[in-house]
Amino acid sequence: MSEWWKNAVIYQIYPRSFMDSDGDGMGDIPGIEKRLDYLKDLGIDIIWLSPVYKSPNVDNGYDISDYRDIQEEFGTLADMEHLIGEIHRRGMRILMDLVVNHTSDQHPWFIEARKSKDNPKRDYYIWRDPNPDGSLPNNWESHFSGSVWQLDEQTGQYYLHIFSAGQPDLNWENPEVREEVKDIARFWLDKGVDGFRMDVINFISKVPGLPSVPGAKGLVRGNMFYMNGPRVHEYLHELNEDVFSKYDIMTVGETPSVTPEIAHQYVDADRGELSMVFQFEHINTDIRGTRWQLRPWTVKEFKSIISKWQKALGDKGWNSVYLSNHDQPRSVSRYGNDDRYLLESAKMLCTMDMTLRGTPYVYQGEELGMTNVRFDDISSYQDVESLGMYRDYKAKGVPMHDIMELVYCRGRDSARTPMQWDGSEYAGFSTSRPWLDVNPNHTWLNAEKEAADPDSVLSFYRSMIAFRKKHPVIVDGSFREWFEDHDRIFAYEREDDDERMFVLLNFSATKFTIIMPEELDIPSMELAVSNIGRKELGGNIISVYPYEAFVLVKRK
Ligand code: TEU
């Protein structure tokens, strides 16, 4: 089967914030359809749609109550079928988000399951009696604050929810559950979708007995007992054998806590599991443990992780390349400089994404250089995770100023403010006040303005995506890092039989001079990309400007 996904550029749409077609302040499927030409024009090959299924929206669609129907606010199943057709008509492909570690507590399976201990659906989920002393079954902390256990009054047992109580975990040990998942996948594949992004797919197999984390005081993350668990590969292989391998599709697993060694087990072609995974190591370089525990970020650590993955999943396996999504702060605010060097740094990050080996993902608005937002009051925020932290930290007496800073720099709503199409009141996203307010900077940072400006971030993305497609060395070539010890620049060389490419990225606001090693033979190379409008490099001694990025090429 062809590996079309290796050459592709993928664009993630967060449907509630992309485009509203009916003026209710909520993005929808007909809205997405209206903007398909924008994506085609950008050079996008594949669209990944965050969940659009029926959902009570405890976690914005990541809590699904019907996998075969569409959330009313987003449209109908017929709208979705039409969208799939329109995407294909433009020569693009579409991935759906398959969220099957858990369902919504409003899913008919769970409604049945909680009715009685002997209900036929009971074993679709994970239940435990309280301990004899009345304490919780174990000490695991939910990702969204509090315990992972919720007491179900009716039957007197607890059910497991790694995320919110509205997201009970499915019991994958039950073969009926696995058959249900296969049926859901077939339902969408038969409608023509081209694959899946699989939500926290490495959480599906729990260590038997669900042991407490030893030696911990209070609630702690039980990661080691459910991430990359004992049967996860068996389950994924089964899914692949029975379903995925029968279609020409791609799959990308969302897999927090994987090392390259673990990732190989998910993505190597001979394993028959997934096409690629999202690893989290490079985006966890400014946190410890959970997203709310900050630590200083350094270029050196960040680039060493990226290099490690480039080398490890080069010839065998495959990388995904991403800096942001609907769960992460805006990339330019996090790794660039969203103030004085917004333009330069957004383009620098784009240069990196489009020249690494792997499939690059652009998260909606990233191509405009959209930034984090700072709303004054917590009441403007909607994210279940941020609000959970807010309640917890407030109860613990953490100063309000510190809590709000965490919301600003780490909260997920920064990535979820509506897409900035133009400078009008609701950013051209909607004709009424959106479910989450627009970022006030939409008056000057928006797609309409950027489309008309050859020097904009948007224009740069368009040209970099086109550049990537013209240079197969980016997809197939080897990767070699240069200046490993430099604490501001990330530099690397890509090479195949036809071409040699050298990329230099300044991750700082500092200007400095570097001397290029003779071995690189810089004077023989041609300047192909510059994010600051450079016309030439000069010789081997180069003045590097703040957040500068350039790419040099040489045909062999
Ligand atoms: O995310 C899972 C995940 O590991 C995190 O990125 C998550 O956002 C949380 O911050 C962990 O601290 C996936 C989805 O992408 C996310 O939107 C969902 O909320 C979550 O799973 C549950 O479905």
XYZ file of C-alpha atoms and ligand atoms in Angstrom:
579
model
C 0.000 0.000 0.000
C 1.329 3.458 -0.823
C 2.497 5.699 1.973
C 0.932 8.934 0.712
C 0.864 10.259 4.255
C 4.637 10.577 4.303
C 4.563 13.364 1.712
C 1.490 15.049 3.125
C 0.974 18.208 5.146
C -1.849 17.861 7.652
C -4.069 20.633 9.003
C -5.972 20.235 12.257
C -9.420 21.785 12.530
C -10.984 22.377 15.931
C -14.552 22.524 14.624
C -16.179 24.709 17.259
C -13.640 27.453 16.596
C -13.017 27.247 12.871
C -15.983 28.759 11.044
C -19.600 29.393 11.989
C -22.008 29.298 9.029
C -25.316 29.917 10.819
C -24.533 32.722 13.239
C -24.986 30.844 16.525
C -21.443 31.583 17.688
C -20.375 27.957 17.253
C -18.262 26.644 14.397
C -19.921 23.987 12.245
C -19.481 21.589 9.344
C -20.977 23.806 6.609
C -18.582 26.485 7.913
C -15.623 24.175 7.351
C -16.865 23.539 3.836
C -16.820 27.261 3.114
C -13.132 27.429 3.955
C -11.906 24.371 2.062
C -10.512 26.475 -0.759
C -8.450 28.413 1.767
C -6.888 25.116 2.911
C -6.363 23.838 -0.608
C -4.703 27.105 -1.511
C -2.415 26.801 1.499
C -1.219 23.461 0.140
C -2.889 21.194 2.682
C -3.250 17.508 1.762
C -5.061 16.077 4.746
C -7.522 17.572 7.209
C -7.769 16.158 10.719
C -11.074 17.051 12.264
C -11.289 17.108 16.055
C -14.480 15.324 17.213
C -17.806 16.307 15.631
C -19.876 13.445 17.038
C -22.833 13.742 19.413
C -21.519 14.844 22.767
C -22.647 16.524 25.987
C -19.469 18.614 25.608
C -18.013 18.161 29.044
C -14.684 18.118 27.195
C -15.664 19.765 23.909
C -16.521 16.622 22.006
C -13.864 14.331 23.509
C -16.775 12.825 25.442
C -18.840 11.034 22.810
C -22.426 9.865 23.319
C -23.026 8.636 19.752
C -20.143 7.707 17.458
C -22.380 7.418 14.417
C -24.072 10.779 14.531
C -23.108 14.452 14.467
C -23.371 17.041 17.213
C -26.463 19.121 16.430
C -24.631 22.446 16.678
C -22.174 21.200 14.047
C -24.748 19.946 11.534
C -26.057 16.588 10.403
C -24.677 13.310 9.170
C -25.666 14.438 5.679
C -23.560 17.600 6.154
C -20.633 15.416 7.182
C -21.016 13.162 4.158
C -21.153 16.220 1.970
C -17.997 17.584 3.584
C -16.137 14.329 2.974
C -17.170 14.543 -0.689
C -16.077 18.170 -1.013
C -12.706 17.436 0.583
C -12.122 14.554 -1.797
C -13.296 16.583 -4.787
C -10.461 19.003 -4.051
C -7.937 16.187 -3.917
C -7.551 16.363 -0.151
C -8.139 13.675 2.458
C -9.798 13.621 5.861
C -9.021 12.043 9.237
C -11.628 11.705 11.953
C -10.775 11.776 15.642
C -11.397 8.356 17.155
C -11.899 8.783 20.901
C -12.207 5.256 22.259
C -10.245 5.131 25.486
C -13.458 6.427 27.018
C -17.006 7.380 26.066
C -19.327 9.999 27.496
C -21.256 9.018 30.612
C -24.300 9.791 28.433
C -23.406 7.095 25.909
C -26.163 4.419 25.814
C -23.570 1.788 26.805
C -22.807 3.623 30.027
C -26.438 4.464 30.736
C -27.126 0.725 30.533
C -23.956 -0.292 32.375
C -24.705 1.769 35.447
C -28.207 0.316 35.842
C -27.100 -2.827 37.685
C -24.078 -4.993 38.406
C -25.380 -7.722 36.139
C -26.354 -5.494 33.231
C -24.972 -6.954 29.958
C -23.126 -3.681 29.321
C -21.635 -3.502 32.847
C -18.356 -5.007 31.718
C -17.898 -2.383 28.979
C -16.472 -0.156 31.717
C -14.180 -0.544 34.722
C -15.866 -0.902 38.114
C -14.487 -1.394 41.625
C -15.933 -1.758 45.098
C -14.834 0.781 47.700
C -12.036 -0.571 49.913
C -13.268 -2.203 53.152
C -12.215 0.925 55.052
C -14.351 2.993 52.697
C -11.378 4.539 50.866
C -11.012 4.948 47.107
C -10.005 1.876 45.056
C -6.587 3.435 44.348
C -4.667 6.721 44.572
C -4.692 7.749 40.903
C -5.387 11.377 40.105
C -7.513 12.286 37.096
C -5.958 14.458 34.353
C -8.728 16.913 35.043
C -8.220 17.108 38.852
C -9.557 14.941 41.686
C -9.662 11.162 41.797
C -10.113 8.915 38.757
C -12.910 7.179 40.688
C -16.502 8.291 40.703
C -18.965 6.610 43.040
C -22.101 5.442 41.286
C -24.835 5.707 43.939
C -27.171 3.246 42.294
C -24.864 0.216 42.521
C -22.461 1.407 45.219
C -19.405 0.834 43.015
C -16.857 3.257 41.611
C -16.143 3.613 37.895
C -12.780 4.610 36.465
C -12.339 7.875 34.561
C -8.804 8.980 33.718
C -10.245 12.246 32.422
C -13.453 13.857 33.737
C -16.238 11.961 35.473
C -18.205 12.507 32.250
C -15.612 10.354 30.419
C -15.716 6.798 31.850
C -12.883 4.552 30.581
C -13.842 1.639 28.364
C -12.781 -1.847 29.372
C -10.724 -3.025 26.401
C -10.170 -6.404 28.027
C -13.743 -7.154 27.054
C -13.678 -8.497 23.465
C -17.155 -7.050 22.862
C -15.738 -3.554 23.405
C -13.048 -4.191 20.832
C -15.654 -5.394 18.337
C -17.693 -2.233 18.954
C -14.634 -0.078 18.246
C -13.972 -1.957 15.016
C -17.569 -1.389 13.947
C -17.291 2.340 14.617
C -14.083 2.519 12.597
C -15.677 0.612 9.705
C -18.720 2.888 9.799
C -16.560 5.936 9.053
C -14.139 4.227 6.711
C -17.079 3.009 4.652
C -18.188 6.638 4.421
C -14.861 7.362 2.808
C -12.735 8.862 5.568
C -9.024 8.367 5.057
C -7.968 7.474 8.556
C -8.008 8.397 12.193
C -6.241 10.419 14.820
C -6.614 8.168 17.839
C -7.101 9.942 21.124
C -4.866 8.811 24.045
C -4.666 5.439 22.347
C -1.799 4.276 24.529
C -4.057 4.484 27.604
C -6.379 1.635 26.582
C -4.674 -1.228 28.423
C -4.506 -0.937 32.193
C -2.222 -2.982 34.440
C -4.376 -5.730 35.991
C -5.402 -4.993 39.546
C -5.073 -1.229 38.969
C -2.485 -0.902 41.747
C -1.951 2.311 43.689
C 1.191 4.300 42.951
C 3.495 3.165 45.742
C 4.852 5.575 48.317
C 2.680 8.503 47.271
C 0.902 10.902 49.579
C -2.561 11.832 48.376
C -3.622 11.560 44.754
C -0.983 11.208 42.023
C -0.957 10.414 38.317
C -1.034 6.653 37.811
C 0.634 6.919 34.379
C 2.837 3.861 34.819
C -0.253 1.705 35.268
C -2.136 2.705 32.140
C 0.188 4.329 29.622
C 1.671 1.791 27.154
C 0.026 -0.947 29.203
C 0.539 -4.699 28.902
C -1.944 -5.455 26.092
C -1.942 -2.212 24.096
C 0.043 -3.638 21.180
C -2.123 -6.710 21.008
C -5.259 -4.533 20.830
C -3.866 -2.202 18.171
C -2.566 -5.057 16.096
C -5.981 -6.680 16.226
C -7.635 -3.429 15.127
C -5.163 -3.121 12.297
C -5.564 -6.735 11.137
C -9.333 -6.698 11.249
C -10.031 -3.176 10.004
C -7.249 -0.698 9.136
C -5.317 -3.025 6.840
C -8.405 -3.486 4.676
C -8.440 0.173 3.653
C -5.897 2.588 2.142
C -5.717 4.820 5.208
C -3.382 6.364 7.754
C -3.560 6.428 11.535
C -1.863 8.683 14.034
C -1.973 7.747 17.694
C -1.909 10.349 20.400
C 0.580 8.820 22.809
C 1.806 10.819 25.795
C 4.823 9.222 27.513
C 6.503 7.445 24.655
C 10.224 7.229 24.043
C 11.575 6.435 20.573
C 11.988 2.791 21.634
C 8.324 2.581 22.598
C 7.224 4.525 19.522
C 8.898 2.001 17.233
C 6.596 -0.650 18.648
C 3.586 1.387 17.561
C 4.693 2.570 14.158
C 7.220 0.260 12.547
C 5.640 -1.087 9.368
C 6.309 -4.699 10.312
C 4.348 -4.273 13.577
C 1.023 -3.667 11.809
C -0.296 -1.119 14.319
C -0.272 2.615 13.461
C 1.232 4.866 10.774
C 2.707 7.354 13.247
C 2.269 8.727 16.757
C 2.317 12.093 18.459
C 5.124 11.923 21.010
C 5.154 14.526 23.770
C 8.814 14.810 24.783
C 9.581 18.038 22.933
C 6.420 19.778 24.134
C 7.021 18.779 27.729
C 10.300 20.689 27.880
C 8.767 23.531 29.904
C 6.804 21.446 32.404
C 7.440 18.782 35.022
C 4.922 15.998 35.433
C 1.724 17.900 34.746
C 1.106 20.943 32.586
C 0.691 23.220 35.590
C 4.173 22.626 37.010
C 6.454 24.898 35.058
C 10.191 24.733 34.549
C 12.563 26.818 32.450
C 12.658 25.965 28.774
C 16.000 25.745 26.973
C 16.801 25.580 23.278
C 19.380 22.928 23.985
C 17.016 20.453 25.574
C 14.296 21.152 23.025
C 16.519 20.642 19.987
C 18.262 17.610 21.453
C 14.882 15.912 21.793
C 13.865 16.770 18.243
C 17.202 15.511 16.928
C 16.892 12.336 18.928
C 13.515 11.593 17.324
C 14.722 12.579 13.853
C 17.538 10.077 14.120
C 15.604 7.334 15.876
C 12.578 7.289 13.575
C 14.403 7.951 10.347
C 14.867 4.878 8.233
C 12.544 2.714 10.269
C 9.280 4.043 11.633
C 7.998 7.520 10.944
C 7.714 10.817 12.828
C 4.904 13.265 13.169
C 6.130 16.855 13.384
C 4.075 19.313 15.402
C 4.384 22.231 17.782
C 0.803 22.836 18.713
C -2.731 21.501 18.779
C -5.980 22.142 20.664
C -4.371 21.038 23.955
C -1.220 23.139 23.817
C -0.434 26.836 24.113
C 0.064 28.682 20.825
C 3.477 27.736 19.393
C 4.622 31.274 18.652
C 3.861 32.351 22.226
C 5.648 29.344 23.637
C 8.724 28.783 21.480
C 8.904 32.058 19.619
C 8.268 35.646 20.591
C 4.703 36.846 20.194
C 5.645 40.457 20.798
C 8.421 42.202 18.917
C 9.426 39.208 16.795
C 6.040 37.693 16.068
C 6.558 37.625 12.323
C 10.133 36.402 12.387
C 9.622 33.760 15.030
C 6.375 32.366 13.582
C 8.155 31.990 10.239
C 11.196 30.452 11.911
C 9.025 27.792 13.566
C 7.331 27.133 10.239
C 10.730 26.673 8.607
C 11.541 24.009 11.157
C 8.243 22.162 10.817
C 8.476 22.099 7.038
C 12.080 20.891 6.817
C 12.178 18.075 9.369
C 11.700 14.448 8.439
C 8.163 13.337 9.251
C 4.622 14.436 8.525
C 4.047 18.055 9.568
C 0.840 19.151 11.290
C -0.405 22.739 11.172
C -2.927 23.608 13.860
C -5.618 26.086 12.773
C -4.404 29.650 13.123
C -0.769 28.614 13.494
C -0.365 29.562 9.830
C -1.401 33.101 10.782
C 0.866 33.327 13.813
C -2.117 33.338 16.199
C -1.032 33.900 19.817
C -2.104 33.010 23.347
C -4.874 35.134 24.809
C -5.166 36.833 28.214
C -8.783 37.370 29.249
C -9.093 39.340 32.503
C -11.526 37.077 34.239
C -11.759 33.320 34.711
C -15.422 33.520 33.709
C -14.241 34.041 30.119
C -12.639 30.574 30.159
C -14.365 27.316 29.282
C -11.798 24.527 29.372
C -12.627 21.733 31.823
C -8.933 21.204 32.573
C -8.154 24.880 33.315
C -11.273 25.290 35.418
C -10.402 22.144 37.401
C -6.941 23.529 38.155
C -8.450 26.916 39.037
C -10.790 25.364 41.630
C -8.060 23.134 43.089
C -5.410 25.819 43.331
C -7.818 28.398 44.705
C -8.853 25.954 47.431
C -5.166 25.372 48.215
C -4.672 29.121 48.620
C -2.471 29.723 45.561
C -2.490 33.480 44.823
C -5.004 34.454 42.129
C -2.343 36.211 40.091
C -0.310 32.986 39.855
C -3.361 30.934 38.923
C -4.288 33.313 36.104
C -0.690 33.284 34.814
C -0.955 29.498 34.531
C -4.222 29.802 32.657
C -2.579 32.322 30.297
C 0.583 30.447 29.531
C -0.582 26.829 29.808
C -4.386 26.712 29.583
C -5.912 25.075 26.520
C -8.327 27.893 25.673
C -5.526 29.982 24.167
C -5.441 27.534 21.291
C -9.220 27.426 21.096
C -10.186 31.055 20.514
C -11.993 31.421 17.190
C -10.077 31.441 13.954
C -9.200 34.990 12.927
C -10.547 35.345 9.413
C -10.806 39.145 9.348
C -10.730 42.264 11.487
C -14.479 42.587 12.087
C -16.110 42.337 15.515
C -16.182 38.529 15.695
C -13.168 38.056 13.452
C -15.267 36.863 10.496
C -15.766 33.631 12.429
C -19.380 34.350 13.296
C -22.016 37.060 13.150
C -22.760 36.723 16.861
C -20.686 36.447 20.025
C -18.729 33.168 19.835
C -18.790 30.422 22.497
C -15.287 31.572 23.465
C -14.346 35.182 22.844
C -12.062 36.118 19.983
C -8.521 37.216 20.708
C -8.530 41.048 20.648
C -5.517 41.022 18.328
C -7.722 39.793 15.455
C -8.109 43.439 14.376
C -4.602 43.336 12.934
C -3.757 39.628 12.953
C -6.123 37.904 10.541
C -6.281 35.803 7.390
C -7.780 38.486 5.171
C -4.957 40.896 5.878
C -2.287 38.247 5.638
C -3.562 36.832 2.365
C -2.989 40.231 0.769
C 0.497 40.632 2.217
C 3.404 38.745 0.595
C 5.463 39.147 3.778
C 2.857 37.716 6.139
C 3.128 34.536 8.167
C 0.352 33.047 6.027
C 2.200 33.755 2.782
C 5.316 32.246 4.294
C 3.475 29.048 5.251
C 2.090 28.751 1.755
C 5.528 29.097 0.215
C 7.170 26.725 2.727
C 4.571 24.030 2.107
C 5.186 24.382 -1.626
C 8.941 24.325 -0.989
C 8.606 21.086 0.980
C 6.820 19.435 -1.910
C 9.506 20.472 -4.377
C 12.309 18.951 -2.304
C 11.954 15.212 -1.730
C 15.102 15.342 0.409
C 12.881 16.695 3.197
C 10.802 13.527 3.185
C 13.489 10.961 2.435
C 16.841 12.498 3.228
C 19.119 11.754 6.144
C 19.315 14.091 9.126
C 22.516 15.383 10.657
C 22.645 17.984 13.367
C 25.204 20.825 13.447
C 26.159 23.166 16.285
C 24.791 20.713 18.863
C 26.274 22.665 21.743
C 25.002 26.055 20.649
C 22.443 27.337 23.096
C 20.497 29.541 20.655
C 20.476 27.905 17.259
C 19.127 24.650 15.955
C 20.894 23.702 12.721
C 20.756 20.572 10.606
C 21.623 19.127 7.258
C 19.385 16.924 5.152
C 20.795 14.843 2.341
C 19.791 12.317 -0.287
C 21.280 11.198 -3.605
C 20.177 14.340 -5.422
C 20.405 17.164 -2.969
C 21.974 18.549 0.162
C 20.034 20.985 2.365
C 21.162 23.029 5.355
C 18.733 24.660 7.780
C 19.619 27.185 10.465
C 17.105 28.436 13.035
C 17.802 31.090 15.658
C 15.550 30.448 18.641
C 16.508 33.701 20.363
C 16.034 37.455 20.186
C 19.795 37.892 20.119
C 21.925 38.831 17.140
C 25.304 37.094 16.930
C 27.971 35.903 14.549
C 28.787 32.311 13.772
C 31.524 30.686 11.786
C 30.360 27.887 9.542
C 32.458 24.727 9.425
C 34.451 24.330 6.181
C 33.005 20.863 5.752
C 29.566 22.285 5.064
C 30.915 24.174 2.075
C 28.407 26.959 2.575
C 29.684 29.200 -0.253
C 28.741 26.501 -2.772
C 25.149 26.405 -1.583
C 22.232 28.478 -2.776
C 20.049 30.501 -0.395
C 16.559 29.068 -0.952
C 14.572 30.384 2.028
C 14.979 33.351 4.326
C 12.412 34.500 6.884
C 13.893 38.000 7.031
C 14.172 38.713 3.338
C 17.900 38.077 3.137
C 19.302 38.063 -0.379
C 22.669 36.486 0.364
C 24.716 34.998 3.158
C 28.178 36.217 2.290
C 30.867 33.732 3.220
C 31.521 31.408 6.096
C 31.127 34.080 8.746
C 27.483 34.892 9.193
C 25.659 37.483 11.293
C 22.516 35.781 12.513
C 19.536 38.037 13.271
C 16.891 37.572 15.979
C 14.701 34.554 15.198
C 16.306 34.271 11.816
C 15.788 31.133 9.744
C 17.368 30.241 6.459
C 17.582 27.201 4.220
C 20.416 26.525 1.801
C 20.332 23.927 -0.954
C 22.741 22.329 -3.331
C 21.829 20.004 -6.189
C 24.345 17.242 -6.603
O -5.549 14.646 25.239
C -4.872 13.874 26.166
C -3.663 14.436 26.826
O -2.798 13.688 27.170
C -3.463 15.855 27.138
O -2.852 16.558 26.152
C -4.687 16.434 27.770
O -5.095 17.570 27.094
C -4.421 16.833 29.186
O -3.926 18.107 29.173
C -3.491 16.028 29.974
O -3.024 16.819 31.036
C -6.615 14.103 24.534
C -7.351 15.187 23.769
O -6.497 15.731 22.804
C -7.876 16.196 24.734
O -8.456 17.304 24.105
C -8.877 15.485 25.609
O -9.294 16.356 26.622
C -8.318 14.227 26.240
O -7.558 13.433 25.356
C -9.431 13.352 26.708
O -10.136 12.843 25.624
